[in-house]
Short mmCIF file of C-alpha atoms in Angstrom, two decimals:
data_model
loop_
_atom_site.label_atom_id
_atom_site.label_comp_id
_atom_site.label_asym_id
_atom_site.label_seq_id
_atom_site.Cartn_x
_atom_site.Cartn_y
_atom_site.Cartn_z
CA UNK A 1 0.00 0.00 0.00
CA UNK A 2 1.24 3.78 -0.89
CA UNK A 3 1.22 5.85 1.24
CA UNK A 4 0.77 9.56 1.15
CA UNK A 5 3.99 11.30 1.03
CA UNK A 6 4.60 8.98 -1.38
CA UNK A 7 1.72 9.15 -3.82
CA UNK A 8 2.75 12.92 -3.34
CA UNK A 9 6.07 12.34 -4.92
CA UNK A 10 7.92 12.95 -1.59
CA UNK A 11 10.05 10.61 0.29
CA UNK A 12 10.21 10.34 4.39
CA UNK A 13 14.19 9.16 3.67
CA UNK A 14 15.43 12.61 2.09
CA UNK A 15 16.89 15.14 4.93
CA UNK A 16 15.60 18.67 4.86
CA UNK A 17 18.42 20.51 3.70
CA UNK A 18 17.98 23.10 6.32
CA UNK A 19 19.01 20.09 8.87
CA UNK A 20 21.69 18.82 7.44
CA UNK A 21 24.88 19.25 9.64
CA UNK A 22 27.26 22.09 8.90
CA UNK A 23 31.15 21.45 8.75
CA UNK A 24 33.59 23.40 10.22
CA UNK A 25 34.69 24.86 6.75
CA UNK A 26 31.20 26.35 6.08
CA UNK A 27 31.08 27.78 9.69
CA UNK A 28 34.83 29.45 8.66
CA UNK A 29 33.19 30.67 5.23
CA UNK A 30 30.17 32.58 7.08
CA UNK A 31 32.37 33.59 9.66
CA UNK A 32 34.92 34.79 6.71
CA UNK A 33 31.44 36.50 4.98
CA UNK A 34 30.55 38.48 7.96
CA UNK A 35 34.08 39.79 8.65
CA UNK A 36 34.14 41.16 5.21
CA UNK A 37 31.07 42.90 5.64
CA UNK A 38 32.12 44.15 9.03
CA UNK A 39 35.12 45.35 6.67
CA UNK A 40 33.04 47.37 4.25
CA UNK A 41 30.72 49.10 6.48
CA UNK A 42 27.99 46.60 6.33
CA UNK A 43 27.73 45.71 9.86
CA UNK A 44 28.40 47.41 13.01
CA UNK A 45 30.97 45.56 15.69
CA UNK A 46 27.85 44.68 18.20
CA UNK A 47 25.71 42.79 15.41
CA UNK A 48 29.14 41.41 14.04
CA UNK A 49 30.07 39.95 17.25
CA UNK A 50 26.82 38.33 17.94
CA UNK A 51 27.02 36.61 14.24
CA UNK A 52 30.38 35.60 14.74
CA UNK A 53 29.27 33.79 18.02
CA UNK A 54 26.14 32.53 16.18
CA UNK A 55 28.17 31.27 13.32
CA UNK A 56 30.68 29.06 14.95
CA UNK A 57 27.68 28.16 17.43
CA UNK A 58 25.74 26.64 14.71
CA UNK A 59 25.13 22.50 13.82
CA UNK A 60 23.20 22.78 10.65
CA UNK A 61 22.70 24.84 7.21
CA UNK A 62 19.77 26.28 8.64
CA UNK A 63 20.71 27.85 11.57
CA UNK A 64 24.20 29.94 9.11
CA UNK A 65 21.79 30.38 6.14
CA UNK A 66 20.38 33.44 8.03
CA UNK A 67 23.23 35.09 9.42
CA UNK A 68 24.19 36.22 6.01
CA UNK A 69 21.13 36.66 4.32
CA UNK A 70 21.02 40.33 3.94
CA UNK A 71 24.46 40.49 3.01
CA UNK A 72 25.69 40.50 -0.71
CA UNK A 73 26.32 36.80 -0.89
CA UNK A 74 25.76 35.06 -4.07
CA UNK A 75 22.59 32.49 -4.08
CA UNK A 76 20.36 32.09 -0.46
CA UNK A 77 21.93 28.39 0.21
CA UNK A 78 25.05 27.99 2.66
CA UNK A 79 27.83 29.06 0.20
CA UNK A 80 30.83 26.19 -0.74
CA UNK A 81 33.25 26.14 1.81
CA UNK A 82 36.65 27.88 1.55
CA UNK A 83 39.72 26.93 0.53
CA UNK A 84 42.54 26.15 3.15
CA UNK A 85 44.34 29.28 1.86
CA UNK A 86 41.42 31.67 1.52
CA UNK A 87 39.81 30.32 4.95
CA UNK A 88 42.55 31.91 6.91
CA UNK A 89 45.37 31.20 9.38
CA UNK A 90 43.34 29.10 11.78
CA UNK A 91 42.17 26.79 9.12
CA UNK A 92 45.68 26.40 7.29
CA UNK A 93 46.87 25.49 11.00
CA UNK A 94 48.00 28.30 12.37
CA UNK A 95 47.20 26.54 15.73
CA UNK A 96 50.05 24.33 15.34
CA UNK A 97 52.54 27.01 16.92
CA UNK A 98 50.59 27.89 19.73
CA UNK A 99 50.68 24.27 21.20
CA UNK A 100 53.34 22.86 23.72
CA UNK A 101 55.79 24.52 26.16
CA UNK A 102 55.94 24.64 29.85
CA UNK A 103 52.66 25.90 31.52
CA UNK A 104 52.43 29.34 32.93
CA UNK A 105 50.97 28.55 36.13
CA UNK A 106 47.96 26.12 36.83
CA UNK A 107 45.75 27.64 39.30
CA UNK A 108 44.62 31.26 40.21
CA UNK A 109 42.73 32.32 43.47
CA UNK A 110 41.28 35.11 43.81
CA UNK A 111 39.50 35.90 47.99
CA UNK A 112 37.84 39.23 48.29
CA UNK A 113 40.15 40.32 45.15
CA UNK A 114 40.72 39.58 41.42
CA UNK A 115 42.71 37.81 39.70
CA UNK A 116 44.15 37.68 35.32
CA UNK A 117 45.54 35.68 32.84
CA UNK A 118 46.24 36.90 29.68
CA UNK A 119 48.08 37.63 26.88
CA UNK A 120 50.79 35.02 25.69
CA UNK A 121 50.54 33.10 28.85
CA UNK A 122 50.48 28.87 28.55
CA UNK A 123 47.73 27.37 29.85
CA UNK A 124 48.12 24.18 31.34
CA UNK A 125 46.32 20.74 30.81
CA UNK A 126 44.22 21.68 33.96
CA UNK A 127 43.80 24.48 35.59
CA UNK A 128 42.07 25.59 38.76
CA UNK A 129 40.12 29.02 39.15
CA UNK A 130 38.86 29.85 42.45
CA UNK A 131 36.97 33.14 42.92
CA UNK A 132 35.67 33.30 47.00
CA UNK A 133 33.89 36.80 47.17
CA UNK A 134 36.09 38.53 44.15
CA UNK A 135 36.72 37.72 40.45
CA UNK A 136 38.93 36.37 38.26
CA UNK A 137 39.46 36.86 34.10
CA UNK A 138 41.06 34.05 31.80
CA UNK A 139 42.02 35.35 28.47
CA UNK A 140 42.64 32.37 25.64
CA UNK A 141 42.58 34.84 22.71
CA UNK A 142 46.66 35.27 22.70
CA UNK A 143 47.75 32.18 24.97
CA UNK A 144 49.46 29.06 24.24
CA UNK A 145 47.91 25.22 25.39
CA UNK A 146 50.52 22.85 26.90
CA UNK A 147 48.05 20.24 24.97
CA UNK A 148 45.32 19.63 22.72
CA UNK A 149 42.88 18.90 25.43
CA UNK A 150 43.00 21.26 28.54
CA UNK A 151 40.29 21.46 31.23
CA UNK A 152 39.27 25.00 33.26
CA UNK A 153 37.98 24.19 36.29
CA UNK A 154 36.18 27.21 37.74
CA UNK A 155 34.58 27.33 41.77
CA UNK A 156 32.91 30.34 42.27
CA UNK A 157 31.65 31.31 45.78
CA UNK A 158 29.80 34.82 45.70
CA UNK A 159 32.03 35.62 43.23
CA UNK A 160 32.82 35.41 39.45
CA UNK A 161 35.16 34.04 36.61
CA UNK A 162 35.06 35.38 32.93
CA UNK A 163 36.39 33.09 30.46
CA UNK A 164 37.69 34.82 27.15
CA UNK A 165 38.06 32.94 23.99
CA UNK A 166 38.86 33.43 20.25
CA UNK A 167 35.54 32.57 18.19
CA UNK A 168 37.82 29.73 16.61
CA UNK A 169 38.20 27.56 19.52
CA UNK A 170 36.86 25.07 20.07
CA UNK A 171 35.13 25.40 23.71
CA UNK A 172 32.60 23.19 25.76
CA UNK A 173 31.09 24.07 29.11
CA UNK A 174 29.72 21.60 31.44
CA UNK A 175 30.03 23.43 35.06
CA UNK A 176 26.80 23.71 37.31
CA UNK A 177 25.53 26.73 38.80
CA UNK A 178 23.90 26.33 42.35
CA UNK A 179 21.61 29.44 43.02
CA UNK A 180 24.22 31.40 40.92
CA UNK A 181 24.98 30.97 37.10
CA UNK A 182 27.03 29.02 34.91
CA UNK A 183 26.99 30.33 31.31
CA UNK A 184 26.90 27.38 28.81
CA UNK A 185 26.32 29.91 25.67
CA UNK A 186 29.93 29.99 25.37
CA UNK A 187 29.77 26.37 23.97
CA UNK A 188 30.71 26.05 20.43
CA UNK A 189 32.75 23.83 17.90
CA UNK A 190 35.80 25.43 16.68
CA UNK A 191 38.88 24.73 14.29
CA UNK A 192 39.35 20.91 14.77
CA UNK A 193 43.33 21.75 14.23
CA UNK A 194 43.28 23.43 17.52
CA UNK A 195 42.83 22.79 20.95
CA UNK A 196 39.76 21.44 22.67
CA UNK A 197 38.70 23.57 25.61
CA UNK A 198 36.31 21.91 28.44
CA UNK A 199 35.07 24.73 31.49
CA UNK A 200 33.73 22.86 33.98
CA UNK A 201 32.77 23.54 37.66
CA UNK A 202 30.13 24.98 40.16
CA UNK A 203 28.70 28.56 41.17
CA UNK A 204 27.32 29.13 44.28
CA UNK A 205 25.88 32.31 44.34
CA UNK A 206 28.33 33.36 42.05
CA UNK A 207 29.03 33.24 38.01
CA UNK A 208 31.27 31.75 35.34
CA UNK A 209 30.82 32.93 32.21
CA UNK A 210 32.29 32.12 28.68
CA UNK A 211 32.81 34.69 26.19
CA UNK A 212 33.49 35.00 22.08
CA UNK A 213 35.94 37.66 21.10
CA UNK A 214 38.23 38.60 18.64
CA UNK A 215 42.10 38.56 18.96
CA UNK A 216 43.36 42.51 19.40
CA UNK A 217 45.22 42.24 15.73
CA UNK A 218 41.54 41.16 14.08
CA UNK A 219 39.82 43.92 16.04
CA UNK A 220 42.24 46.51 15.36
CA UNK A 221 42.54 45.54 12.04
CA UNK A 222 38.59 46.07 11.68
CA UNK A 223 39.17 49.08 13.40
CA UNK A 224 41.68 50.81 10.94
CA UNK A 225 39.51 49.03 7.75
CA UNK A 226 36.23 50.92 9.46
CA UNK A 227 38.09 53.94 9.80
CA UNK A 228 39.68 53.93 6.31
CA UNK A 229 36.20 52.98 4.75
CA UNK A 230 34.73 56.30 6.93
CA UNK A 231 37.42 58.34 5.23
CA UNK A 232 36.57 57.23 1.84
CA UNK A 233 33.46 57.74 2.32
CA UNK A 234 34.13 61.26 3.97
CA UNK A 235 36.38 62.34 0.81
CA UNK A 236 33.22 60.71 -1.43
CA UNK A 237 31.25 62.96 0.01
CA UNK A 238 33.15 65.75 -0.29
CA UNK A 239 33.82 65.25 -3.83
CA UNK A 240 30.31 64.66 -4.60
CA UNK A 241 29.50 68.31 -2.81
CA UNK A 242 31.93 70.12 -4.82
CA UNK A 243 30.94 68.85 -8.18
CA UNK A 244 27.18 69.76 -6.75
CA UNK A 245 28.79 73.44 -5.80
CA UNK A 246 30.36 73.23 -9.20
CA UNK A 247 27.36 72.67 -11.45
CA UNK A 248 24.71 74.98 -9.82
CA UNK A 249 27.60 77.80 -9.87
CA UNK A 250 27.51 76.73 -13.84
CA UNK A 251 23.59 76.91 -13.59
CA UNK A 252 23.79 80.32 -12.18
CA UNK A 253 26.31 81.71 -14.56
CA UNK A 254 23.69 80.34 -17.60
CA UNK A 255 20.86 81.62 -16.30
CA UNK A 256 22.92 84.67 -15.51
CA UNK A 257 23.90 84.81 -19.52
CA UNK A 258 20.73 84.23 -20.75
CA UNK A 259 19.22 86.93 -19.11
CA UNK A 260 21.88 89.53 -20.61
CA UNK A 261 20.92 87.80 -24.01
CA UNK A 262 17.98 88.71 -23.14
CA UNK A 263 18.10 91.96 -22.23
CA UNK A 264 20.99 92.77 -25.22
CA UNK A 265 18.28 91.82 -27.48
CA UNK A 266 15.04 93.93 -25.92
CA UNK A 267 16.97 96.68 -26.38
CA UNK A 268 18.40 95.81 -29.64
CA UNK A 269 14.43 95.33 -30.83
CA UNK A 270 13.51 98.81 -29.09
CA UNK A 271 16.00 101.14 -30.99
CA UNK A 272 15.08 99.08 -34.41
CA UNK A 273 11.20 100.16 -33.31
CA UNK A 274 12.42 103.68 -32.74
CA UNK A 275 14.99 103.50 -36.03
#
């Protein structure tokens, strides 16, 4: 016996293409979309931001197809993924030099006070963040990973630990929060040539949260693009109001002669009447 989808032509086996699961090349080629439009003017650094973090959040076609919808992007379907050379640095491995070497430390306290790590610090295999009334701030953008895997345990007591990463690593929280909050938004698949990032831990009325940022060269490099872009625009502008100055002073000079062509030939008819 037929059934309906298939007397309908339809079959229950094909996926929706809007399900299918996206690959980490297609996450790099949205992500590579939206930083060119960031580039040109297209976006502001807010709504980039939150795309970026969408982007290399998403599992399937559906959920990148709309992040670059309204953007000049041939076709509405998930474009082909990118080359290892056009993707960038993280996809042609950049990761491989920021792997191995001696740990920088591997634990931070921070009671009543604060503690950092950043920069081009090496994070260890495991490390221990403890935040007891104060706050603490790990920042992965810039650092180096003793391994591939490396675990972030975070304990926050009335107190607070933000975890910083690049949107290309690859991150996975899986800490509890215990009438406080532990962020799991932070969780997203990255470059698989890179480390693998697991924040675990508990909150007790206290946070942990994980954050998607860009490294300080991509944002100021945005930066100086946005502000060269302004100034193009500016001198555009400018350009466009002095050719505007230009042709009404033309205007006014024509209507200017053709009034004295006017006039020159009034009078010419009046002294022929008079003649």
């Amino acid at each position: 016996m037929t059934s309906a989808g298939s007397s309908q032509g339809t079959s229950p086996d094909l996926p929706d293409p809007a399900g299918m699961r996206a690959s980490d090349a297609e996450r790099e080629r949205i992500a590579e979309i939206l930083r060119e439009a960031v580039a040109e003017g297209r976006l502001d650094m807010e709504e980039f931001e939150e795309r970026l973090g969408a982007a290399y959040a998403a599992r399937t076609h559906g959920q990148l197809e709309p992040l670059v919808r309204d953007l000049p992007v041939p076709g509405t379907a998930v474009p082909a993924p990118l080359s290892a050379e056009a993707a960038g640095p993280a996809v042609r491995g950049g990761w491989a030099g920021r792997i191995g070497g001696a740990p920088t430390s591997k634990w931070a306290v921070a009671i009543m006070g604060g503690f950092q790590r950043k920069g081009t610090w090496t994070a260890p295999r495991a490390f221990t963040a403890i935040a007891l009334m104060g706050g603490g701030e790990i920042d992965l953008r810039e650092a180096r990973f003793e391994d591939r895997e490396v675990v972030i345990r975070c304990f926050a007591l009335m107190g607070g630990v933000q975890i910083i990463v690049p949107p290309d690593l690859d991150t996975h929280v899986g800490g509890i929060g215990l009438m406080g909050g532990f962020d799991h938004t932070g969780s997203a698949d990255g470059d698989p040539t890179g480390p693998r990032v697991t924040v675990t831990g508990l909150a007790v009325f206290g946070g942990v949260s994980v954050e998607r940022k860009l490294r300080k060269e991509e944002h100021k490099r945005l930066k100086q693009e946005r502000r060269r872009l302004k100034a193009e625009r500016r001198e555009l502008l400018r350009a466009e109001r002095r050719e505007l100055r230009g042709a009404r002073r033309e205007e006014r000079e024509t209507r200017r002669e053709d009034r004295e062509a006017r006039r020159l030939s009034l009078e010419k008819d009046i002294r022929d009447d008079q003649g």
